[in-house]
Tab-separated table of C-alpha atoms (C1' of nucleotides) in Angstrom:
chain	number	residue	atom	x	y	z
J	1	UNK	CA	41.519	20.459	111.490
J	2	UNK	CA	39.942	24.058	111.973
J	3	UNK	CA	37.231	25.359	109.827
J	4	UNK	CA	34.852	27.511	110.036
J	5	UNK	CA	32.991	25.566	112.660
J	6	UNK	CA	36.245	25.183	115.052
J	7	UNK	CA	37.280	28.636	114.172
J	8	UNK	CA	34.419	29.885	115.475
J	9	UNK	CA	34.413	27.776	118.596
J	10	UNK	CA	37.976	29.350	119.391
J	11	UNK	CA	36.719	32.760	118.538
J	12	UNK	CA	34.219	32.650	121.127
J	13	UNK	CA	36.145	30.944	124.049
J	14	UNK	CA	38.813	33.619	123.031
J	15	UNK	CA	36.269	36.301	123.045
J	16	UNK	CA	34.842	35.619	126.744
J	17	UNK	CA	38.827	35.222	127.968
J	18	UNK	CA	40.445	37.673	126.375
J	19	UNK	CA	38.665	41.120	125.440
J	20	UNK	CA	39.242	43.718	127.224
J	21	UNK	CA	42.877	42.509	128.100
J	22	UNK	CA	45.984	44.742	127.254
J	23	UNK	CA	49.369	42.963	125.570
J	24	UNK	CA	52.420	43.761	127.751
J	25	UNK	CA	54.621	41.863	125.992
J	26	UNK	CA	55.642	39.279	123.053
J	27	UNK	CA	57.761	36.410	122.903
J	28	UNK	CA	59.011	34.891	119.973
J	29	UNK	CA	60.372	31.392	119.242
J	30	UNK	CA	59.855	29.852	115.686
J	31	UNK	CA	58.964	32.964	113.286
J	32	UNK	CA	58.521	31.324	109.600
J	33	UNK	CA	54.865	31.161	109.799
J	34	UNK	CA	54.118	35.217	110.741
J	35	UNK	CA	54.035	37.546	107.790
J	36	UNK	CA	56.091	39.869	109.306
J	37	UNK	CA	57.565	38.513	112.794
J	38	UNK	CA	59.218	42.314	113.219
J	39	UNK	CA	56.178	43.980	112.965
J	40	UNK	CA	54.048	41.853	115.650
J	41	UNK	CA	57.038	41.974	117.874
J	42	UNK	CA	56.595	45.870	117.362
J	43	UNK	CA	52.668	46.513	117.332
J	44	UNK	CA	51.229	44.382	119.897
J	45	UNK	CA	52.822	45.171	123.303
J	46	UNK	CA	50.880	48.225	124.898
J	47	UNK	CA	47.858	47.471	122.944
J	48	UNK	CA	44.543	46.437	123.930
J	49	UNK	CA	42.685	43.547	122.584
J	50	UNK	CA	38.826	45.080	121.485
J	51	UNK	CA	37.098	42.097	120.095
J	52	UNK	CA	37.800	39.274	118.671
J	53	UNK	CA	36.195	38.537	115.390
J	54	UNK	CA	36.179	35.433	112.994
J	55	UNK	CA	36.286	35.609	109.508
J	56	UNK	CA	36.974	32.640	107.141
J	57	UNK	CA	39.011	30.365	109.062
J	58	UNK	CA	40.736	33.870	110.213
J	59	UNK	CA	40.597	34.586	113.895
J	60	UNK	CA	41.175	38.550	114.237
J	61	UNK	CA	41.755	40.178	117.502
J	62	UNK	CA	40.909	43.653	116.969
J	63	UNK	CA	43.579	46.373	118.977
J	64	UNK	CA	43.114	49.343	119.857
J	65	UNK	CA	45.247	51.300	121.802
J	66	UNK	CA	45.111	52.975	124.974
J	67	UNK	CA	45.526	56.458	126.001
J	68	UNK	CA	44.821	57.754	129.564
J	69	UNK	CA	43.991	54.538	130.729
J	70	UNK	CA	40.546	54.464	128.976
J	71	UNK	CA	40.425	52.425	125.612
J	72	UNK	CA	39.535	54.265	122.537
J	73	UNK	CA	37.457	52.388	120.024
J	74	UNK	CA	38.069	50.703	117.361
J	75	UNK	CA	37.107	53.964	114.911
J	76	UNK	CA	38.876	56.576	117.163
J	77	UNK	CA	41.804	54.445	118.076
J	78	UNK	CA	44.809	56.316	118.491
J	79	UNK	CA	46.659	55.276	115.200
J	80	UNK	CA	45.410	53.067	112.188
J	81	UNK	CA	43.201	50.274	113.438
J	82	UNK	CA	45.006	46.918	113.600
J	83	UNK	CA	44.388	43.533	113.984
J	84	UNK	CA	46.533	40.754	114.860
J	85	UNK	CA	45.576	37.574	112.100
J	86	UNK	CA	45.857	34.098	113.542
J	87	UNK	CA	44.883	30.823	110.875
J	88	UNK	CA	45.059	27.696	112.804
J	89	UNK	CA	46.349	25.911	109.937
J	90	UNK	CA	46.015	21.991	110.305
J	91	UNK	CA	47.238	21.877	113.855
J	92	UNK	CA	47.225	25.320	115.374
J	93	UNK	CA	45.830	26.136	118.837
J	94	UNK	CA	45.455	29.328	120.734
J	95	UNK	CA	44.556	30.227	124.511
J	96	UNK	CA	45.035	31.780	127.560
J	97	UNK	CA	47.813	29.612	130.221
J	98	UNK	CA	48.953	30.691	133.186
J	99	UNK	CA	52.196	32.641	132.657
J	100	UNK	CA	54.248	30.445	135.077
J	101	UNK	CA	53.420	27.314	133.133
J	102	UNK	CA	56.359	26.139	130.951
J	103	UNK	CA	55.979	26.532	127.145
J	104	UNK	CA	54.997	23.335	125.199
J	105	UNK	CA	57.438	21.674	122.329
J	106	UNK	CA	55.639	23.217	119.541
J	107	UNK	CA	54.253	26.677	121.428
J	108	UNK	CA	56.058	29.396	118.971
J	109	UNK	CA	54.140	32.950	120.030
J	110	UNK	CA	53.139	34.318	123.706
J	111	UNK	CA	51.900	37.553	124.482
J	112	UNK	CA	51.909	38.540	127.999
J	113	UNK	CA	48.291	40.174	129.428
J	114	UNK	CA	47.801	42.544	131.819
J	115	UNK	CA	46.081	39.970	134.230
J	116	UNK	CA	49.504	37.781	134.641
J	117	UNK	CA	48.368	35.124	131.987
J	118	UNK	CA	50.217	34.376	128.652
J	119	UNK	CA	48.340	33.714	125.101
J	120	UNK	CA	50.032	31.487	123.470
J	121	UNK	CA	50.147	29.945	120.001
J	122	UNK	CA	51.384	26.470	119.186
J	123	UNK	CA	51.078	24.957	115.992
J	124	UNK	CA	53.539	21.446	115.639
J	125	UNK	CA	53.268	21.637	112.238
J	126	UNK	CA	53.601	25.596	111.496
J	127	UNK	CA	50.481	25.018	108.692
J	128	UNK	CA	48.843	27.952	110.533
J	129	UNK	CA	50.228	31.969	109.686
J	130	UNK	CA	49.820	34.662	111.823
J	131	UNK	CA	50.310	38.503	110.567
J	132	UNK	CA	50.042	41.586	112.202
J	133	UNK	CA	47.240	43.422	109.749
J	134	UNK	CA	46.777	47.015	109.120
J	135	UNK	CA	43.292	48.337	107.748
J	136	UNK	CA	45.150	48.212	104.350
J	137	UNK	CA	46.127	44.833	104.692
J	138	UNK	CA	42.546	43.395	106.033
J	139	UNK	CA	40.911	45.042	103.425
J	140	UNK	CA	42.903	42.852	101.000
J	141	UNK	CA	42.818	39.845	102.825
J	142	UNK	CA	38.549	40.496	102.968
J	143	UNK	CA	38.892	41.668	99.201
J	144	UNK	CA	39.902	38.236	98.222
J	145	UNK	CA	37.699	36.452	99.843
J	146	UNK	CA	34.753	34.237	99.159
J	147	UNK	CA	31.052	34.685	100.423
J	148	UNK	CA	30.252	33.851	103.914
J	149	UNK	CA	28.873	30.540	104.040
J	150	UNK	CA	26.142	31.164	107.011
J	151	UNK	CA	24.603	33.909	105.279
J	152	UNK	CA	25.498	33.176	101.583
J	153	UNK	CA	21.632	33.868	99.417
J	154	UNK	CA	20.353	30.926	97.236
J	155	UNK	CA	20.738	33.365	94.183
J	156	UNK	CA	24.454	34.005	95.049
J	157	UNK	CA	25.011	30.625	95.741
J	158	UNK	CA	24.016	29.745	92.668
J	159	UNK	CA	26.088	32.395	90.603
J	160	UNK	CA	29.337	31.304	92.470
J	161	UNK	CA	28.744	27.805	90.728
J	162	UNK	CA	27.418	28.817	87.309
J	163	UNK	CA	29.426	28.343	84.629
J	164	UNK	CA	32.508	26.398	86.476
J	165	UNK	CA	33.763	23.509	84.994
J	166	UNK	CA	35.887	22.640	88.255
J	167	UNK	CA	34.775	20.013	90.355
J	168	UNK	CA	32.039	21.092	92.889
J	169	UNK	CA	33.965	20.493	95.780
J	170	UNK	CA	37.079	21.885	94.549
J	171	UNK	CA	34.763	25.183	94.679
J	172	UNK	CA	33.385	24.532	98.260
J	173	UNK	CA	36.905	24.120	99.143
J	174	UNK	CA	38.093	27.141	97.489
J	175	UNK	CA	38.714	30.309	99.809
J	176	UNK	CA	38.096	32.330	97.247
J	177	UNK	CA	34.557	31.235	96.821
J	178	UNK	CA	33.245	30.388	99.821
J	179	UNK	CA	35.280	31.479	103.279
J	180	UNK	CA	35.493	28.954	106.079
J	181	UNK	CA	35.135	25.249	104.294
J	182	UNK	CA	37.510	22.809	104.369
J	183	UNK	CA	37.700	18.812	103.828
J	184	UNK	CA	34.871	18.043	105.985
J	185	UNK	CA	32.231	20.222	106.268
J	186	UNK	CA	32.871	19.964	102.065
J	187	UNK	CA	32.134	16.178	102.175
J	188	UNK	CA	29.448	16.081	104.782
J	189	UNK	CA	27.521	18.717	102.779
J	190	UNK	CA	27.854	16.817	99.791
J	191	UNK	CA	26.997	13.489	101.547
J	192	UNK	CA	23.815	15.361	102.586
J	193	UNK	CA	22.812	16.336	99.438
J	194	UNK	CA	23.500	13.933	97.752
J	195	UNK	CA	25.998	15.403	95.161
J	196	UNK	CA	29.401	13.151	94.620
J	197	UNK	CA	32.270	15.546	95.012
J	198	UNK	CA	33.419	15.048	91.812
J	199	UNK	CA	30.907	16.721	90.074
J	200	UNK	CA	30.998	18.986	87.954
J	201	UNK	CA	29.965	22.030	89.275
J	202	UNK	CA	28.393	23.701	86.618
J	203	UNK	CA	25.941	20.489	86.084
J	204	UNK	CA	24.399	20.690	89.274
J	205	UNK	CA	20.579	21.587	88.847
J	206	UNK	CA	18.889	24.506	90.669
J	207	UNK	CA	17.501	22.267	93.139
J	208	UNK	CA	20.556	20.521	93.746
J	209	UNK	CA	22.655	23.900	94.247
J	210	UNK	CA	20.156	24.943	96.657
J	211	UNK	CA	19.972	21.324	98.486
J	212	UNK	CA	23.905	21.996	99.022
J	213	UNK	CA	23.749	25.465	100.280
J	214	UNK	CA	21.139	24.419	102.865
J	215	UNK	CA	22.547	21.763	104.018
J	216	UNK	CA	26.254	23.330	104.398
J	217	UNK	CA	25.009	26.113	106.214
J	218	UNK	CA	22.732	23.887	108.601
J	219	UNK	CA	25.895	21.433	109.083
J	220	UNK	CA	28.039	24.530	110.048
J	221	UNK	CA	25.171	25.337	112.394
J	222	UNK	CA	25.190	22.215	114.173
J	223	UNK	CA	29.069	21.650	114.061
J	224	UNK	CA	29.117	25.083	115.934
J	225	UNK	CA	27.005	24.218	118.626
J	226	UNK	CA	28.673	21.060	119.032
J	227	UNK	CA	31.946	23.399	119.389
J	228	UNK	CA	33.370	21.921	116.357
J	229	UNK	CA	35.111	18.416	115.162
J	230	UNK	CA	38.085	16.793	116.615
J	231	UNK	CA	39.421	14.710	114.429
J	232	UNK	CA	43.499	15.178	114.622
J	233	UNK	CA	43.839	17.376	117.650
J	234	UNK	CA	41.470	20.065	117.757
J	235	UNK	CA	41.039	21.761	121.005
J	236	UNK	CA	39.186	25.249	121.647
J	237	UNK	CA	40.733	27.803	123.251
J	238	UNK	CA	40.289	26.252	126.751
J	239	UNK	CA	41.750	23.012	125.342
J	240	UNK	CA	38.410	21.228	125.371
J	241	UNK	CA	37.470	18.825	122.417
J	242	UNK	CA	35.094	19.283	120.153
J	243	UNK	CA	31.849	16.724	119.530
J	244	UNK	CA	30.848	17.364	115.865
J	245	UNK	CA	33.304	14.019	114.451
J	246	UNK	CA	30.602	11.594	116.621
J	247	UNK	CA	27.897	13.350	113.870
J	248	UNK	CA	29.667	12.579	110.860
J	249	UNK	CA	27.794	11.324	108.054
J	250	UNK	CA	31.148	10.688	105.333
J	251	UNK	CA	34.411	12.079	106.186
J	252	UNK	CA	36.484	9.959	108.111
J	253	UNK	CA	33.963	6.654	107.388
J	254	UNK	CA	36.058	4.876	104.662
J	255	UNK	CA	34.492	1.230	104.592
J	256	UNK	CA	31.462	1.566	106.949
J	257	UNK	CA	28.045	1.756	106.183
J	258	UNK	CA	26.158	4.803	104.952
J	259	UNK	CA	23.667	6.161	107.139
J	260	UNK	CA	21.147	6.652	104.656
J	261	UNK	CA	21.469	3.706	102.967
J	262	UNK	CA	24.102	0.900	104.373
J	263	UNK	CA	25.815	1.258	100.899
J	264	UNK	CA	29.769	1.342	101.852
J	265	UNK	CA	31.388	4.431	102.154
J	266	UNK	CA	34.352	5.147	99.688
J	267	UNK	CA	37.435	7.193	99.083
J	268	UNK	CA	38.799	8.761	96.565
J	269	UNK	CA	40.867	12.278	95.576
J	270	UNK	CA	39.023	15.098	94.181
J	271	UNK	CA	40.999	18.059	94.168
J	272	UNK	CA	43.788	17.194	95.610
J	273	UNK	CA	42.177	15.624	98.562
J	274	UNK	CA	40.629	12.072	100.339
J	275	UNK	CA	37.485	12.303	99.580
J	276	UNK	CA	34.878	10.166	101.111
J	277	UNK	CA	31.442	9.571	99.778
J	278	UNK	CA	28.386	7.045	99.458
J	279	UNK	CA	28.825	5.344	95.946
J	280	UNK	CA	24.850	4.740	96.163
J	281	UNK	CA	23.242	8.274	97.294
J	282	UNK	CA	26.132	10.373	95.308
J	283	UNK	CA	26.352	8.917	92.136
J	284	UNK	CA	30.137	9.221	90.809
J	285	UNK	CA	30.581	11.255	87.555
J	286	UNK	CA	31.568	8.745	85.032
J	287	UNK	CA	35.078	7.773	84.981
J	288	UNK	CA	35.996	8.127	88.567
J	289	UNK	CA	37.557	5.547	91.057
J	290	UNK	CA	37.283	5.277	94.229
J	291	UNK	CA	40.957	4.374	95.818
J	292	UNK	CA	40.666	0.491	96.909
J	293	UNK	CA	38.999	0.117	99.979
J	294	UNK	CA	41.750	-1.145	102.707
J	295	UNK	CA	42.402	-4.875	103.102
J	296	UNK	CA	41.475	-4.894	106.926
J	297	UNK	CA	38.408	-3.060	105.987
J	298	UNK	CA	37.320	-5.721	103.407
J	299	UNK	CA	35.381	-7.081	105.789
J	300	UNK	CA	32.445	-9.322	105.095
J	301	UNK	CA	32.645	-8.414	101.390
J	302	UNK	CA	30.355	-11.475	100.245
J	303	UNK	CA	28.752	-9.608	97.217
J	304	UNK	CA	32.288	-9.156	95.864
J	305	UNK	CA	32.287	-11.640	92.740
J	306	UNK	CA	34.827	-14.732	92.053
J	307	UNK	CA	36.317	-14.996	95.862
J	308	UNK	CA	35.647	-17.753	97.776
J	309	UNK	CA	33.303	-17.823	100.687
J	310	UNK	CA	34.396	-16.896	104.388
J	311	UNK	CA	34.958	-19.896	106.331
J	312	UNK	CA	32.563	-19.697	109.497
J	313	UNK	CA	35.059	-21.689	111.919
J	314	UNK	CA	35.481	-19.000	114.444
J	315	UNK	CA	33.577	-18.259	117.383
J	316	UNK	CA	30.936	-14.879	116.268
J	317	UNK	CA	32.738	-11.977	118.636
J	318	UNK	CA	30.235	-9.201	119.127
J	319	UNK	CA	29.989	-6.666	117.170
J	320	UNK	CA	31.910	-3.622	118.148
J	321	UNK	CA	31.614	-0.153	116.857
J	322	UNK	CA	34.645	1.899	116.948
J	323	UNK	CA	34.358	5.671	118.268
J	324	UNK	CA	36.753	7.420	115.625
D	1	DC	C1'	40.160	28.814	84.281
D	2	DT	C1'	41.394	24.359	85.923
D	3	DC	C1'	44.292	20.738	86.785
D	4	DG	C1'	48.027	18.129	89.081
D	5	DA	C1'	52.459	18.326	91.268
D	6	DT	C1'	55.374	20.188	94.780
D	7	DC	C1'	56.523	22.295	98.947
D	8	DC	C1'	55.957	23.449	103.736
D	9	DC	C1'	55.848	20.367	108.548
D	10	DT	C1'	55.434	16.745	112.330
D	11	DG	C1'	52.954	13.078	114.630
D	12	DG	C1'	50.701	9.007	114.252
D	13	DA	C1'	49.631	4.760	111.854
D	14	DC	C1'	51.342	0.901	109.783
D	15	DG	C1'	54.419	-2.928	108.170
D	16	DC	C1'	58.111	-5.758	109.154
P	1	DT	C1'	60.107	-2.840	121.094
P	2	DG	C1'	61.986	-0.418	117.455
P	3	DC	C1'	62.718	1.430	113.106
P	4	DG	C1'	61.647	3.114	108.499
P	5	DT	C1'	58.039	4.689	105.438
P	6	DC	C1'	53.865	6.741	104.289
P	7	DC	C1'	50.174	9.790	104.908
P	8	DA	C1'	47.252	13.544	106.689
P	9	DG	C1'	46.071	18.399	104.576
P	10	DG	C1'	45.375	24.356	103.962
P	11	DG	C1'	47.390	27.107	101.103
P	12	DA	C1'	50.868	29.087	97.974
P	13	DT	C1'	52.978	28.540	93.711
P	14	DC	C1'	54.181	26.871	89.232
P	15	DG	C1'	53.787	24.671	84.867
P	16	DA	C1'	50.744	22.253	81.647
DNA sequence: CTCGATCCCTGGACGC
DNA sequence: TGCGTCCAGGGATCGA
């Protein structure tokens, strides 16, 4: 699922393909996830595509447009800047095919470029929203939004967390508070320092506020370079997979061992969502329950009290680690 | 302010 | 092999 980290990768595979390119035309097929389908239909063809910029979990492709076959910039562009507004949602993707190659079952946008290729949009699920965005409507989309989570200070970090009795990762999670995090980078922070997700925000200490700021802005560091996790079916904007997932610490790990300390990873819901977490290192606020670990990942549970022991009939197979 | 529930949507996992 | 059911989750929205 794209965050910030996957976002980003996307941004800059769209960045090196795309800038510089004009929009001839747009085709349309599903419509209920764009703001205002009319408007993009409208705006985009005969425009040129300036940058492209992430922000959040946004992607925005800044257009200008051009006059006398020399592109204006952004500030002098011939009408009120624009930008098109692309979120990937939970299964969006976005790049640059050939324009001869068919569309694919759940590819719902296309603009035609000036070079013969088609960018296109597919999103099976239709999670993702795309808008057409004047300056008036970035600056509210930018209004409502959280701190930046790479450059966020230690004393702003802190203030976003002072005082709220919501859950801490219900705040990481939380556009409004932080741009750009979702489920994982959320959990893998936590895991890393050592904060259960369920915590209450407002108790964390000084140290530990600043223990989770570090270490979510060096995981988003890392996930970049690694282009990102793919976990459902992430691609960037070349279709290429990300590696972050091989690096993760909690998400994703229900009934393995923790890294740290070979405790077993758990699940549970905190705001809203799975959770996962090492019942050892992140000590759970009283009161909460993890969900019960799977049956087929019971396995070797020998410390668990008043069942009977595992017969040892079978042959030992070796041990296999799965790749998930 | 914060919570949980509900909705959107489809593919994949799982159980039988 | 096939079919039905459940679940994944970002975000909006609504009621408690």
């Amino acid at each position: 699922m794209p965050e910030l980290p996957e976002v980003e990768t996307v941004a800059r595979g769209l960045r090196e393909q795309i800038v510089g390119r004009k929009i001839v035309s747009v085709t349309l097929r599903k419509t209920d996830f764009i703001d205002d389908a009319e408007a993009v239909e409208r705006n985009l063809p005969g425009r040129l595509i300036a940058a492209v910029e992430r922000f959040g979990k946004f992607l925005l492709l800044r257009l200008v447009t051009v006059r006398d076959g020399s592109a204006l910039t952004l500030d002098e562009a011939d009408g009120e800047p624009a930008s098109l507004m692309v979120h990937l949602g939970m299964t969006g993707q976005i790049g640059p095919s050939a324009a001869a190659v068919p569309w694919e079952k759940h590819t719902h946008v296309g603009f035609l470029l000036d070079d013969g290729r088609e960018l296109r949009y597919s999103d099976p699920r239709r999670f993702g929203r795309m808008a057409y965005l004047t300056a008036e409507l970035l600056a509210k989309e930018v209004a409502r939004a959280g701190a930046d989570p790479l450059e966020v200070s230690a004393p702003e970090f802190a203030r976003l967390i002072r005082g709220r009795s919501a859950r801490i990762k219900a705040l990481l999670l939380d556009q409004g508070v932080l741009r750009g995090v979702g489920n994982i980078y959320a959990d893998e922070s936590l895991w890393k320092a050592k904060i259960h997700p369920a915590g209450i925000a407002a108790k964390l200490t000084g140290r530990e506020s600043e223990l989770l700021r570090k270490g979510l802005k060096e995981i988003l560091q890392k996930a970049i370079v690694l282009r990102g996790s793919s976990i459902s079916n992430f691609v960037d904007a070349k279709g290429v997979p990300g590696e972050y997932q091989r690096r993760h610490k909690a998400y994703g790990r229900e009934g393995e061992a923790c890294r740290r300390c070979r405790a077993t990873i758990r699940r549970g819901i905190v705001a809203g969502r799975s959770s996962f977490y090492c019942p050892t290192c992140q000590k759970p606020p009283r009161g909460f329950e993890p969900l019960p670990l799977p049956v087929k990942m019971q396995r070797l549970g020998r410390e668990r009290a008043g069942l009977p022991k595992r017969k040892r009939n079978r042959k030992r197979t070796p041990r296999v680690y799965r790749n998930k």
